[in-house]
mmCIF file of C-alpha atoms and ligand atoms in Angstrom:
data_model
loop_
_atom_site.group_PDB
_atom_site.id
_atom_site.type_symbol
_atom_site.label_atom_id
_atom_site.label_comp_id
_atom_site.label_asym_id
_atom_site.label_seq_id
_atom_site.Cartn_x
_atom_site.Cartn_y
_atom_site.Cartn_z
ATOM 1 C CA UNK A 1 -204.782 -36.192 129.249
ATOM 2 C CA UNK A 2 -201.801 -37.749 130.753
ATOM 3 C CA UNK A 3 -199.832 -37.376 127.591
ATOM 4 C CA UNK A 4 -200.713 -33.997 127.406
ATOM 5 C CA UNK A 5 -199.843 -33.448 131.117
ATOM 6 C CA UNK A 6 -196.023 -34.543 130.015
ATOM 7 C CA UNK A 7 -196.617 -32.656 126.687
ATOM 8 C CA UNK A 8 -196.091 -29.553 128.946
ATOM 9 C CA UNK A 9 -193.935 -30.246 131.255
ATOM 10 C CA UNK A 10 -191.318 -31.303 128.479
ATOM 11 C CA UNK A 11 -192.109 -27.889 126.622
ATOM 12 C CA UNK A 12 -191.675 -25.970 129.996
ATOM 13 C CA UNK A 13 -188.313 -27.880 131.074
ATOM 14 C CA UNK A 14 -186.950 -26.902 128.078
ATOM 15 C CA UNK A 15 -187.862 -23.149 127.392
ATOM 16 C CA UNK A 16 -186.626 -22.836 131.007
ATOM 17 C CA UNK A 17 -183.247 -23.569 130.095
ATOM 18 C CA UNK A 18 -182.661 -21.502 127.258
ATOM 19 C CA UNK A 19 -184.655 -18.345 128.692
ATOM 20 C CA UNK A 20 -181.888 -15.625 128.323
ATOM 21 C CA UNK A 21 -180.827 -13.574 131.522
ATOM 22 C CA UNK A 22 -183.717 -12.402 133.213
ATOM 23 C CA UNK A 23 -185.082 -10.336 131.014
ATOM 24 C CA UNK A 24 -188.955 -9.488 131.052
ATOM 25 C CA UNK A 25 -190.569 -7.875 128.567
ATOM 26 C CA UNK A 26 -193.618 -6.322 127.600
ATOM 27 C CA UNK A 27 -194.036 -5.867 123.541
ATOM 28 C CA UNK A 28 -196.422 -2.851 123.728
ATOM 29 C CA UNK A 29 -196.862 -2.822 119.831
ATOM 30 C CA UNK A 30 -196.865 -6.139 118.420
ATOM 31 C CA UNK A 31 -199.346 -7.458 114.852
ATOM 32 C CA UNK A 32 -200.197 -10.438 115.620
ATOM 33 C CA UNK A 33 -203.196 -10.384 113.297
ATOM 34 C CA UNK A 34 -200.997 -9.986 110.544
ATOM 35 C CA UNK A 35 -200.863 -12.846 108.027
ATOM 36 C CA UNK A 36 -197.029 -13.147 107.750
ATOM 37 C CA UNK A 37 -196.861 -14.875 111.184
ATOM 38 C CA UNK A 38 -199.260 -17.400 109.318
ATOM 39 C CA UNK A 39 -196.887 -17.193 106.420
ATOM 40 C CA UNK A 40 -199.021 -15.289 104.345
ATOM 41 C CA UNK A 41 -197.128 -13.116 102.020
ATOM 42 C CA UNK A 42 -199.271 -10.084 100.103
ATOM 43 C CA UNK A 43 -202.432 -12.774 99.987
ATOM 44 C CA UNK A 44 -200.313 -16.111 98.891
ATOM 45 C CA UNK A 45 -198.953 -18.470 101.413
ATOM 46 C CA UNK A 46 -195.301 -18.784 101.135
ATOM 47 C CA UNK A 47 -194.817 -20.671 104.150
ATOM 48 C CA UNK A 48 -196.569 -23.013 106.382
ATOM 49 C CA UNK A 49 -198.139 -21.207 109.198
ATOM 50 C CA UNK A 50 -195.145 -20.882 112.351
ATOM 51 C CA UNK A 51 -197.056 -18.725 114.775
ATOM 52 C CA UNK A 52 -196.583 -21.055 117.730
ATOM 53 C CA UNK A 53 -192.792 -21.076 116.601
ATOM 54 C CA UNK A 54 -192.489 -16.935 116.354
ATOM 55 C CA UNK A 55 -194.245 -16.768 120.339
ATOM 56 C CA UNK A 56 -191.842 -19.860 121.374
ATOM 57 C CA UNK A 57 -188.467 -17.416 120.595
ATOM 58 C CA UNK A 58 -190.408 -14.689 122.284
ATOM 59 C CA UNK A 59 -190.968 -16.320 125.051
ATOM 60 C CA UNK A 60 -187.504 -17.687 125.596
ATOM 61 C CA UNK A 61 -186.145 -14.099 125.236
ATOM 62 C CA UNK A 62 -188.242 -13.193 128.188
ATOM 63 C CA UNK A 63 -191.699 -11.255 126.583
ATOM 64 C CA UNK A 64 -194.291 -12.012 129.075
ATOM 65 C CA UNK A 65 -196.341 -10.075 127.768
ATOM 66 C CA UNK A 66 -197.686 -9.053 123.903
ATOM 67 C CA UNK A 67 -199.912 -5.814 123.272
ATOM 68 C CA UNK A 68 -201.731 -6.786 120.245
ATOM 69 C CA UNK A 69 -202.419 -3.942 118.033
ATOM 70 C CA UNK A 70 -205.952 -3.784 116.645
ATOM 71 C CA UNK A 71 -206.038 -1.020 113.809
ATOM 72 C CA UNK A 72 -209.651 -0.922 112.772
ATOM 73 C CA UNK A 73 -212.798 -2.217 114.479
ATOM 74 C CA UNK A 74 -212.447 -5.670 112.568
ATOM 75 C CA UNK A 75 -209.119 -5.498 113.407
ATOM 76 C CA UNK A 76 -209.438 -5.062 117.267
ATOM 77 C CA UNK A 77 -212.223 -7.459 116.986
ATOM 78 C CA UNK A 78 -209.700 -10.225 115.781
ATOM 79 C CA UNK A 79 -206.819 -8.779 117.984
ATOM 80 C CA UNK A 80 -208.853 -9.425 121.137
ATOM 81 C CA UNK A 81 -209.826 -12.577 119.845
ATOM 82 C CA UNK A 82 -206.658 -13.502 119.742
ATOM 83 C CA UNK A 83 -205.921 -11.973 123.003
ATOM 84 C CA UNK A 84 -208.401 -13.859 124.212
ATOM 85 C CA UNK A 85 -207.431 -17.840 123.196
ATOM 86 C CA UNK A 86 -204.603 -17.589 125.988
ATOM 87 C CA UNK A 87 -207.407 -17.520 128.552
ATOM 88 C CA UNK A 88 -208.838 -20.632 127.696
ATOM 89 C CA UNK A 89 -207.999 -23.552 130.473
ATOM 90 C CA UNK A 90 -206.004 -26.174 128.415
ATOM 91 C CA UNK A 91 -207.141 -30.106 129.450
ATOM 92 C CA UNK A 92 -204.353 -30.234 131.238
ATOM 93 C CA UNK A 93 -204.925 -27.646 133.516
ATOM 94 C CA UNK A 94 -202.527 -24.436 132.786
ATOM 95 C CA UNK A 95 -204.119 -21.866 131.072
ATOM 96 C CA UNK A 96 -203.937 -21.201 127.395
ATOM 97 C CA UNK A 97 -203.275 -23.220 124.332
ATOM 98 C CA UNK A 98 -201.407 -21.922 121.154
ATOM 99 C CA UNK A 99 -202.537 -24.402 119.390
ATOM 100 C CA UNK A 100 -206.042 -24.994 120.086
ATOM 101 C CA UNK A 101 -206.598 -27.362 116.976
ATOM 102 C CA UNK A 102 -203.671 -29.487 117.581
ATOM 103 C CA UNK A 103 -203.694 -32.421 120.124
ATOM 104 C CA UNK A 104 -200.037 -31.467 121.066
ATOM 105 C CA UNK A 105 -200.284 -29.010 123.700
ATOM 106 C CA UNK A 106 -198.013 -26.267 123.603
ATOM 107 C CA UNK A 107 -198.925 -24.375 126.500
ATOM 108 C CA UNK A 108 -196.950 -20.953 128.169
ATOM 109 C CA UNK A 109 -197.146 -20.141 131.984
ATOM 110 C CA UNK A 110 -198.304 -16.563 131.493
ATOM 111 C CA UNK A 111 -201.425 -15.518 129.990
ATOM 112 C CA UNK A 112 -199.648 -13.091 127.769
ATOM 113 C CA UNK A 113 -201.779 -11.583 125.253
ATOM 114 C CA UNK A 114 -203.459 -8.170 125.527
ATOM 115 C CA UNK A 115 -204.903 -6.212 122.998
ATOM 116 C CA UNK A 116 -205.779 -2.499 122.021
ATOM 117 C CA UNK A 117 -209.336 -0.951 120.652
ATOM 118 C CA UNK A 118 -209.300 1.693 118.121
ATOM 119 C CA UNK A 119 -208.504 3.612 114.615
ATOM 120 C CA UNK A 120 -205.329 3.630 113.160
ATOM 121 C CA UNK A 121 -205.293 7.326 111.112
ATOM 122 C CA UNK A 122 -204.740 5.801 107.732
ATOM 123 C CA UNK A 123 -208.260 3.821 108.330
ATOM 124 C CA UNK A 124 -210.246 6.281 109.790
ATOM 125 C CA UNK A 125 -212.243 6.911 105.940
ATOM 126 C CA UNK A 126 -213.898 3.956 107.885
ATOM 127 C CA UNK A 127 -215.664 6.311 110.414
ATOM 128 C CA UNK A 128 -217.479 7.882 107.328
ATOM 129 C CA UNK A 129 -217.987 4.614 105.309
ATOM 130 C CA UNK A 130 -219.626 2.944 108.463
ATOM 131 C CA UNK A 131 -220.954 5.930 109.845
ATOM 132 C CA UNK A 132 -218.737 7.527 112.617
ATOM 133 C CA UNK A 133 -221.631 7.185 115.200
ATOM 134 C CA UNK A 134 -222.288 3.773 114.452
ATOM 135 C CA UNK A 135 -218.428 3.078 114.444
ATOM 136 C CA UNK A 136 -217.669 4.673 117.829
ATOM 137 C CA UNK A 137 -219.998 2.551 119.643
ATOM 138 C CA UNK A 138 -218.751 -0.455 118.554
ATOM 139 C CA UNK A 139 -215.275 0.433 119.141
ATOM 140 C CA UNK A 140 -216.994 1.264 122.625
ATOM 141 C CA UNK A 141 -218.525 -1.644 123.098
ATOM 142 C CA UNK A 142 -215.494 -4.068 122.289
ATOM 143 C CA UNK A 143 -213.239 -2.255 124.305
ATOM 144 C CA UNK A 144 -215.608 -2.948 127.559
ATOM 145 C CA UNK A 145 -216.380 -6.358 126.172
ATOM 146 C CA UNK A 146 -213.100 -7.414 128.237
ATOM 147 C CA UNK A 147 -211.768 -5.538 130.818
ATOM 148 C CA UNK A 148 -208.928 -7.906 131.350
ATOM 149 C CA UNK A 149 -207.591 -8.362 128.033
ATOM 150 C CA UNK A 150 -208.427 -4.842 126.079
ATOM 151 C CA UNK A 151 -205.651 -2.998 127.979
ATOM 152 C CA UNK A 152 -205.622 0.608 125.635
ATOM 153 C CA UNK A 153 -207.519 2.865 123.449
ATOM 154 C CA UNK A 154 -205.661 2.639 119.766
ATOM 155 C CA UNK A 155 -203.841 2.468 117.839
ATOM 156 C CA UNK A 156 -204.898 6.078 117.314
ATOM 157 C CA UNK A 157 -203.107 9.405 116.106
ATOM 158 C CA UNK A 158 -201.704 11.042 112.762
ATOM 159 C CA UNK A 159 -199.892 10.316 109.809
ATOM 160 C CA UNK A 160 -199.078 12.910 107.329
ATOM 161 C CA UNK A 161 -196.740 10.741 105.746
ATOM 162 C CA UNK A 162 -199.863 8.292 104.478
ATOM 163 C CA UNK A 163 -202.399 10.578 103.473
ATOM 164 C CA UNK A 164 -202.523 8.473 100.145
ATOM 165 C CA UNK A 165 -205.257 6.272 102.324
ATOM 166 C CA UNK A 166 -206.936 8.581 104.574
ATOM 167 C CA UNK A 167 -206.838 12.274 103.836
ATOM 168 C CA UNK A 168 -205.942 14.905 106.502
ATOM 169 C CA UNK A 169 -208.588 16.008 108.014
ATOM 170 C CA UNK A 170 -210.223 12.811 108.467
ATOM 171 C CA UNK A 171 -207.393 11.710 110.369
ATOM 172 C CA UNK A 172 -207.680 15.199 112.683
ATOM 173 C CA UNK A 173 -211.140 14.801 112.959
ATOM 174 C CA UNK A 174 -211.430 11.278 114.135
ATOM 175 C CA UNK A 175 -208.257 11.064 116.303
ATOM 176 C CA UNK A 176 -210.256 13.617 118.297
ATOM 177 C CA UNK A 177 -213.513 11.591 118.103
ATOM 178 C CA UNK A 178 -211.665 8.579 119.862
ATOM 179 C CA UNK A 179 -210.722 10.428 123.018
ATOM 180 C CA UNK A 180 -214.342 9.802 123.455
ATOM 181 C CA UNK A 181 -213.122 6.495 124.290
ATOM 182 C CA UNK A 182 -210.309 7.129 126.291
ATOM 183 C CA UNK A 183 -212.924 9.178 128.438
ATOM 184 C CA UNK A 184 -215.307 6.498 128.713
ATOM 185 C CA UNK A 185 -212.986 3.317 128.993
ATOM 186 C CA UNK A 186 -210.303 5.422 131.542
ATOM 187 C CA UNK A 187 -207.592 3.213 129.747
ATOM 188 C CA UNK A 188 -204.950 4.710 128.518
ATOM 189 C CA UNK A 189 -203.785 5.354 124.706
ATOM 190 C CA UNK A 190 -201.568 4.068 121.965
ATOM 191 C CA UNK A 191 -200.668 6.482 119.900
ATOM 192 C CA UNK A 192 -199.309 6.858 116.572
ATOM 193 C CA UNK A 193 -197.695 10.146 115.515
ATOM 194 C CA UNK A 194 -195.252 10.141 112.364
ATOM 195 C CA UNK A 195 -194.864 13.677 110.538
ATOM 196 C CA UNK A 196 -197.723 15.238 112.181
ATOM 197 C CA UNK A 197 -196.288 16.491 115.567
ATOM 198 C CA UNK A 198 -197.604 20.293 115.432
ATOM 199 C CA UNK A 199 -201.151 18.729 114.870
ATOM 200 C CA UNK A 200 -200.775 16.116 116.978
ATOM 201 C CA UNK A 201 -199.970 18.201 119.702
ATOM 202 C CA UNK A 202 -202.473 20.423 119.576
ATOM 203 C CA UNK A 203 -205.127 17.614 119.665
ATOM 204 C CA UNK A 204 -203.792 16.320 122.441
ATOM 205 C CA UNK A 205 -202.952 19.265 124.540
ATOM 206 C CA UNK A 206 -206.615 20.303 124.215
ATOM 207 C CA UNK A 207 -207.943 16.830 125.345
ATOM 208 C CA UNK A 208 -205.101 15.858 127.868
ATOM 209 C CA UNK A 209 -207.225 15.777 130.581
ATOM 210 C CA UNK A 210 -209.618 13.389 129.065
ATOM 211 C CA UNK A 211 -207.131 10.666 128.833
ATOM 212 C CA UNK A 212 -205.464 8.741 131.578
ATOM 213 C CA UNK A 213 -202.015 8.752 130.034
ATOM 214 C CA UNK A 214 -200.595 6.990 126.632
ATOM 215 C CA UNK A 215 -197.740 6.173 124.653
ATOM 216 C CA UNK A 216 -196.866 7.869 121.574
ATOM 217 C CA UNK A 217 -194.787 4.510 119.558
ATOM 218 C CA UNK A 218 -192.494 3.977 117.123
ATOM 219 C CA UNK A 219 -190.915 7.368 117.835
ATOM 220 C CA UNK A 220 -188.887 8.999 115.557
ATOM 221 C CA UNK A 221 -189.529 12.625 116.357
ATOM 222 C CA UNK A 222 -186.736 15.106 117.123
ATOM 223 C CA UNK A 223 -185.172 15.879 121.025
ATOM 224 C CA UNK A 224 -187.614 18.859 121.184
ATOM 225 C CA UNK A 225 -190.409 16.893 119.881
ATOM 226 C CA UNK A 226 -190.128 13.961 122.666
ATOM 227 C CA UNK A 227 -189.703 16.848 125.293
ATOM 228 C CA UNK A 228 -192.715 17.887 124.126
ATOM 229 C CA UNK A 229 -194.415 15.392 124.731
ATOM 230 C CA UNK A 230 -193.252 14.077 127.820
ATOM 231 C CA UNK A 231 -194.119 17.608 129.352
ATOM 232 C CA UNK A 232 -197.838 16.136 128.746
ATOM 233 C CA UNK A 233 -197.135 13.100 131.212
ATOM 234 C CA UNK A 234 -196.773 10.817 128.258
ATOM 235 C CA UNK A 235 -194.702 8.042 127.278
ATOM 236 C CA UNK A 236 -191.966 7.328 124.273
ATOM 237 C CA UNK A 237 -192.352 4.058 122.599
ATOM 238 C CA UNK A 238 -188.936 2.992 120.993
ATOM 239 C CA UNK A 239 -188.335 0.502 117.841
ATOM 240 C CA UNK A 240 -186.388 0.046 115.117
ATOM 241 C CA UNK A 241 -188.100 2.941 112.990
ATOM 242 C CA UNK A 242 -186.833 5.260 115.871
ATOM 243 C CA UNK A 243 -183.434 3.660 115.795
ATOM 244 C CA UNK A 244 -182.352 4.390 111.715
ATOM 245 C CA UNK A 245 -180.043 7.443 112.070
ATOM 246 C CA UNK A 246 -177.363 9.143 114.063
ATOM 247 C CA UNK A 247 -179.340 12.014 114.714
ATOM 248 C CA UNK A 248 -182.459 9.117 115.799
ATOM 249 C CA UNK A 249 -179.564 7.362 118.158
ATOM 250 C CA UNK A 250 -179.265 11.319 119.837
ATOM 251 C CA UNK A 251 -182.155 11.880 120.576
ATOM 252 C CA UNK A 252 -182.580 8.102 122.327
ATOM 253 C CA UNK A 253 -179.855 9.851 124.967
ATOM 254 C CA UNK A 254 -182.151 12.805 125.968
ATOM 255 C CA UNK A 255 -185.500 10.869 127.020
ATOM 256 C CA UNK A 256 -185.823 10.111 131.035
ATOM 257 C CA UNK A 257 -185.573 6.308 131.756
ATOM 258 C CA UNK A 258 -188.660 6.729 133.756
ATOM 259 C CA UNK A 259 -190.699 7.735 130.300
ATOM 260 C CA UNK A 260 -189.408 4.656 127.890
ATOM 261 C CA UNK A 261 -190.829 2.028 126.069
ATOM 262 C CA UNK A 262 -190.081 -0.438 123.465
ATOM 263 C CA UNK A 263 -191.631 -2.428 121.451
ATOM 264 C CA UNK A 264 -191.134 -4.466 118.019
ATOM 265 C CA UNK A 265 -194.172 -3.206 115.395
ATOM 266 C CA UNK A 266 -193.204 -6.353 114.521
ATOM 267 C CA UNK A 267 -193.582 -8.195 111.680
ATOM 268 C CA UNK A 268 -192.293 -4.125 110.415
ATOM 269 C CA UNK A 269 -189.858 -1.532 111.707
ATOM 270 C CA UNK A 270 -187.065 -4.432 112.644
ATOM 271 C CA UNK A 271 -183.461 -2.975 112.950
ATOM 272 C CA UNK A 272 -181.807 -2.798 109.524
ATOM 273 C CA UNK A 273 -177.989 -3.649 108.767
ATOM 274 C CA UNK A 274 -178.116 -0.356 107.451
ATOM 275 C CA UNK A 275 -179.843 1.654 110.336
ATOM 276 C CA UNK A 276 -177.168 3.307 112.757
ATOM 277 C CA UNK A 277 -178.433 1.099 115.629
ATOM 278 C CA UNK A 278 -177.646 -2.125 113.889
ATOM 279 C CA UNK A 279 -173.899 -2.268 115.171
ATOM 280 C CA UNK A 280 -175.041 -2.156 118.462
ATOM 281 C CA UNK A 281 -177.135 -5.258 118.365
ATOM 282 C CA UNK A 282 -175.421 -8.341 120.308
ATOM 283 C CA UNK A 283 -177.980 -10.810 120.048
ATOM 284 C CA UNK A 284 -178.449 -13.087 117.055
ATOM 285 C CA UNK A 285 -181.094 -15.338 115.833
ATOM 286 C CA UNK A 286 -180.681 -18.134 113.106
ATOM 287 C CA UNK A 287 -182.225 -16.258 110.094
ATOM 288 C CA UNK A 288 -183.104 -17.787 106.746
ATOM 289 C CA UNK A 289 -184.438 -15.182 103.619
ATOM 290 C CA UNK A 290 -186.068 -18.221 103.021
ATOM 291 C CA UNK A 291 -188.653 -19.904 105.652
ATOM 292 C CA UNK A 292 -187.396 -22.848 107.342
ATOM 293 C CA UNK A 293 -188.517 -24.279 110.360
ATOM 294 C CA UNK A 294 -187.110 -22.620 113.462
ATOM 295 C CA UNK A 295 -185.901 -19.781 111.736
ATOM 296 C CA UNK A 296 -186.457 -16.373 111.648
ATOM 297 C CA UNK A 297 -186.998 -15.132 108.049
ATOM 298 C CA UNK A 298 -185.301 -12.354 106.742
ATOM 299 C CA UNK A 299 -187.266 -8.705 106.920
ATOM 300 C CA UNK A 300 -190.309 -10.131 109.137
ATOM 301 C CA UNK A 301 -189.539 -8.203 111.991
ATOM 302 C CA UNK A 302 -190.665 -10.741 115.208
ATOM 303 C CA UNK A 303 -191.583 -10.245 119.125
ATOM 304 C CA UNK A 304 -187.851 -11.546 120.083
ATOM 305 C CA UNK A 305 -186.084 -9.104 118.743
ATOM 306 C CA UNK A 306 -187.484 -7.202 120.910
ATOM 307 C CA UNK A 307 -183.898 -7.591 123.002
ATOM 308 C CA UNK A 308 -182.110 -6.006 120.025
ATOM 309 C CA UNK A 309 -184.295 -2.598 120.506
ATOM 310 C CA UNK A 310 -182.923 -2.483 124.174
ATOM 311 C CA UNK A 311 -179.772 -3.425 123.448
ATOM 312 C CA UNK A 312 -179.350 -0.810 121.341
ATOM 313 C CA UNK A 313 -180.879 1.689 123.213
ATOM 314 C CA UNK A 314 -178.596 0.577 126.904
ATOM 315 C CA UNK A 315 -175.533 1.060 123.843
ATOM 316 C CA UNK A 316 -176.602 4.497 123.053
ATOM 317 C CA UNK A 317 -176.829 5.728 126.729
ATOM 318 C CA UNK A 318 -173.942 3.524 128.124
ATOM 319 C CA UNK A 319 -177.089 2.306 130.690
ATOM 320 C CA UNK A 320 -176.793 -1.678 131.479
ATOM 321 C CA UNK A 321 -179.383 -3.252 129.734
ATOM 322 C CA UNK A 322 -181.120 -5.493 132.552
ATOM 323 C CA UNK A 323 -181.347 -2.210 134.751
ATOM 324 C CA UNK A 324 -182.961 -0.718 131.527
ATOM 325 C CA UNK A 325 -185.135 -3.114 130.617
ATOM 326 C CA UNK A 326 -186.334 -3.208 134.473
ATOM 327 C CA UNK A 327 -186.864 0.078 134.476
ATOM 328 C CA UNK A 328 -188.919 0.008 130.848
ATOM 329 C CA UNK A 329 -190.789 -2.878 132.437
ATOM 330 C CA UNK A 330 -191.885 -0.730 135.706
ATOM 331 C CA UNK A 331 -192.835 1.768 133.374
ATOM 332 C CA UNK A 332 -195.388 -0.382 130.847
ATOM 333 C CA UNK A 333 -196.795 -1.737 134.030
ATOM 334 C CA UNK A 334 -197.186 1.427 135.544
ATOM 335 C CA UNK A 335 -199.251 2.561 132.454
ATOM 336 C CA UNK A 336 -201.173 -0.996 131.147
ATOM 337 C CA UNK A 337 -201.467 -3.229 134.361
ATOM 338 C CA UNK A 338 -201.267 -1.389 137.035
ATOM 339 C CA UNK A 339 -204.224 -3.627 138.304
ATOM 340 C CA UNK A 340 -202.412 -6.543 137.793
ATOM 341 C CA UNK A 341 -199.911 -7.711 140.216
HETATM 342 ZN ZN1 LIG B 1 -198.109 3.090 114.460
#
């Protein structure tokens, strides 16, 4: 216990020092579930498993917090159990352990993981395969299985653009159904909308008041289409899908501080060397396009580069980025925590 006592201490010492700025950030859309932050490739292991090592860089970039997106109901089950392994009281006395199984403890200071509850719209065939009664109430019941750690309804929405694995109106029909939850739960929603926006706005016009608020991430709608939606008290979640072309970069310029997010989608939508943003990035990480240890690996997007979605974004509308992120941070808070001090 003693050892493990120092264990932490050491680990804390030193992330202290290298913790950039004072940035604080909340990842509103990060996969944590997903194998490739165990190095799982497409079902074979290409790499050993460096999840401690991807949360480590977050951490030192300043993400204090990590939304974990749960997609289906097995997937929010597994998200919140992940969520939920940071609330376990390590032996030596600070809460979680990312490494439960190892006798090294690699503790953080913040219990950091939250997850969501829902459907994404390219699995909601699973409504009808598992019947959508039967589905609902489980998605229910898991999202008030832990009112501390399930923090929104989602990921939920449309997506035209992947109707290849759930066909249209499936998706309209059970995006509806989970405002059922929103109702229930009062938590607000994470929401997915990607060439759908007429439909999408339709659905949620007509059942605006039966949701606290939401997000709609990974934005990459026109100026119109974020005024739209702002007009319905919601939020813009920003990431490097909504950060590809000039005409992406514009529209970044026209949304109010006070209604921005950002997040990574990580390990997808990182910031391409060929996306417009790209030149605006400043930070760097030691990247490898093959896995070593203590690198990042080439096109696995991670929770640090989170500061490379703000940095472009302060770039775009000549706003410094600590006052930006700030502001971003007020505003996630505002919408996921407010409970929380
Ligand atoms: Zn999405």
């Amino acid at each position: 216990m003693g050892a493990l006592r120092s264990a932490c201490r050491f680990y804390f010492s030193t992330s202290a020092k290298i913790t950039m700025a004072n940035f604080r950030f909340i990842d509103i859309g990060i996969n944590l579930t997903d194998s490739m932050f165990r190095g799982v490739y497409r079902g074979t292991q290409k790499h050993e498993d460096d999840f401690p090592q991807v949360i480590e860089r977050a951490l030192k970039v300043g993400v204090q917090k990590f939304i974990i997106t749960g997609g289906s109901l097995e997937d929010s089950r597994e998200a919140l159990r992940l969520a939920q392994t940071r609330g376990n009281i390590t032996p030596c006395g600070i809460t979680a352990a990312l490494r439960p199984h190892s006798n090294v403890c690699v503790c953080v200071c913040v219990e950091g993981f939250f997850s969501t509850v829902g459907c994404h719209p390219t699995r909601c065939s699973e409504f009808d395969s598992l019947g959508s009664d039967q589905y609902l109430s489980s998605l229910l019941d898991l999202s008030l299985s832990d009112t501390q750690k399930v923090v929104a309804v989602g990921e939920c929405g449309l997506d035209f653009d992947r109707l290849e694995f759930c066909p249209r109106e499936t998706q309209l029909k059970y995006f509806e159904l989970q405002f059922d939850l929103a109702e229930e739960t009062r938590l607000p929603m994470f929401l997915h909308c990607r060439n759908s926006h007429t439909d999408f706005l339709d659905i949620m016009k007509r059942n605006r008041d039966r949701c606290v608020g939401g997000v709609v991430h990974s934005f990459d709608g026109t100026r119109q289409d974020a005024a739209a939606l702002i007009d319905l008290d919601l939020y813009i979640g920003i990431n490097g899908c909504s950060l590809k072309t000039a005409e992406n970069l514009e529209v970044m310029k026209s949304i109010p501080s006070d209604r921005l997010m950002i997040e990574t989608d990580a390990p997808w939508c990182g910031i391409k060397n060929t996306h417009a943003g790209a030149k605006m990035i400043r930070s760097s990480f030691p990247t490898k396009k093959k896995w070593e240890t203590g690198h990042c690996v080439k096109d696995r997007n991670e929770p640090c580069h989170i500061i490379q979605v703000l940095e472009v974004l302060a770039a775009v509308r000549d706003e410094d980025p600590l006052d930006l992120s700030e502001t971003i941070h007020d505003n996630t808070t505002r919408l996921f925590f407010k409970n929380s001090s």
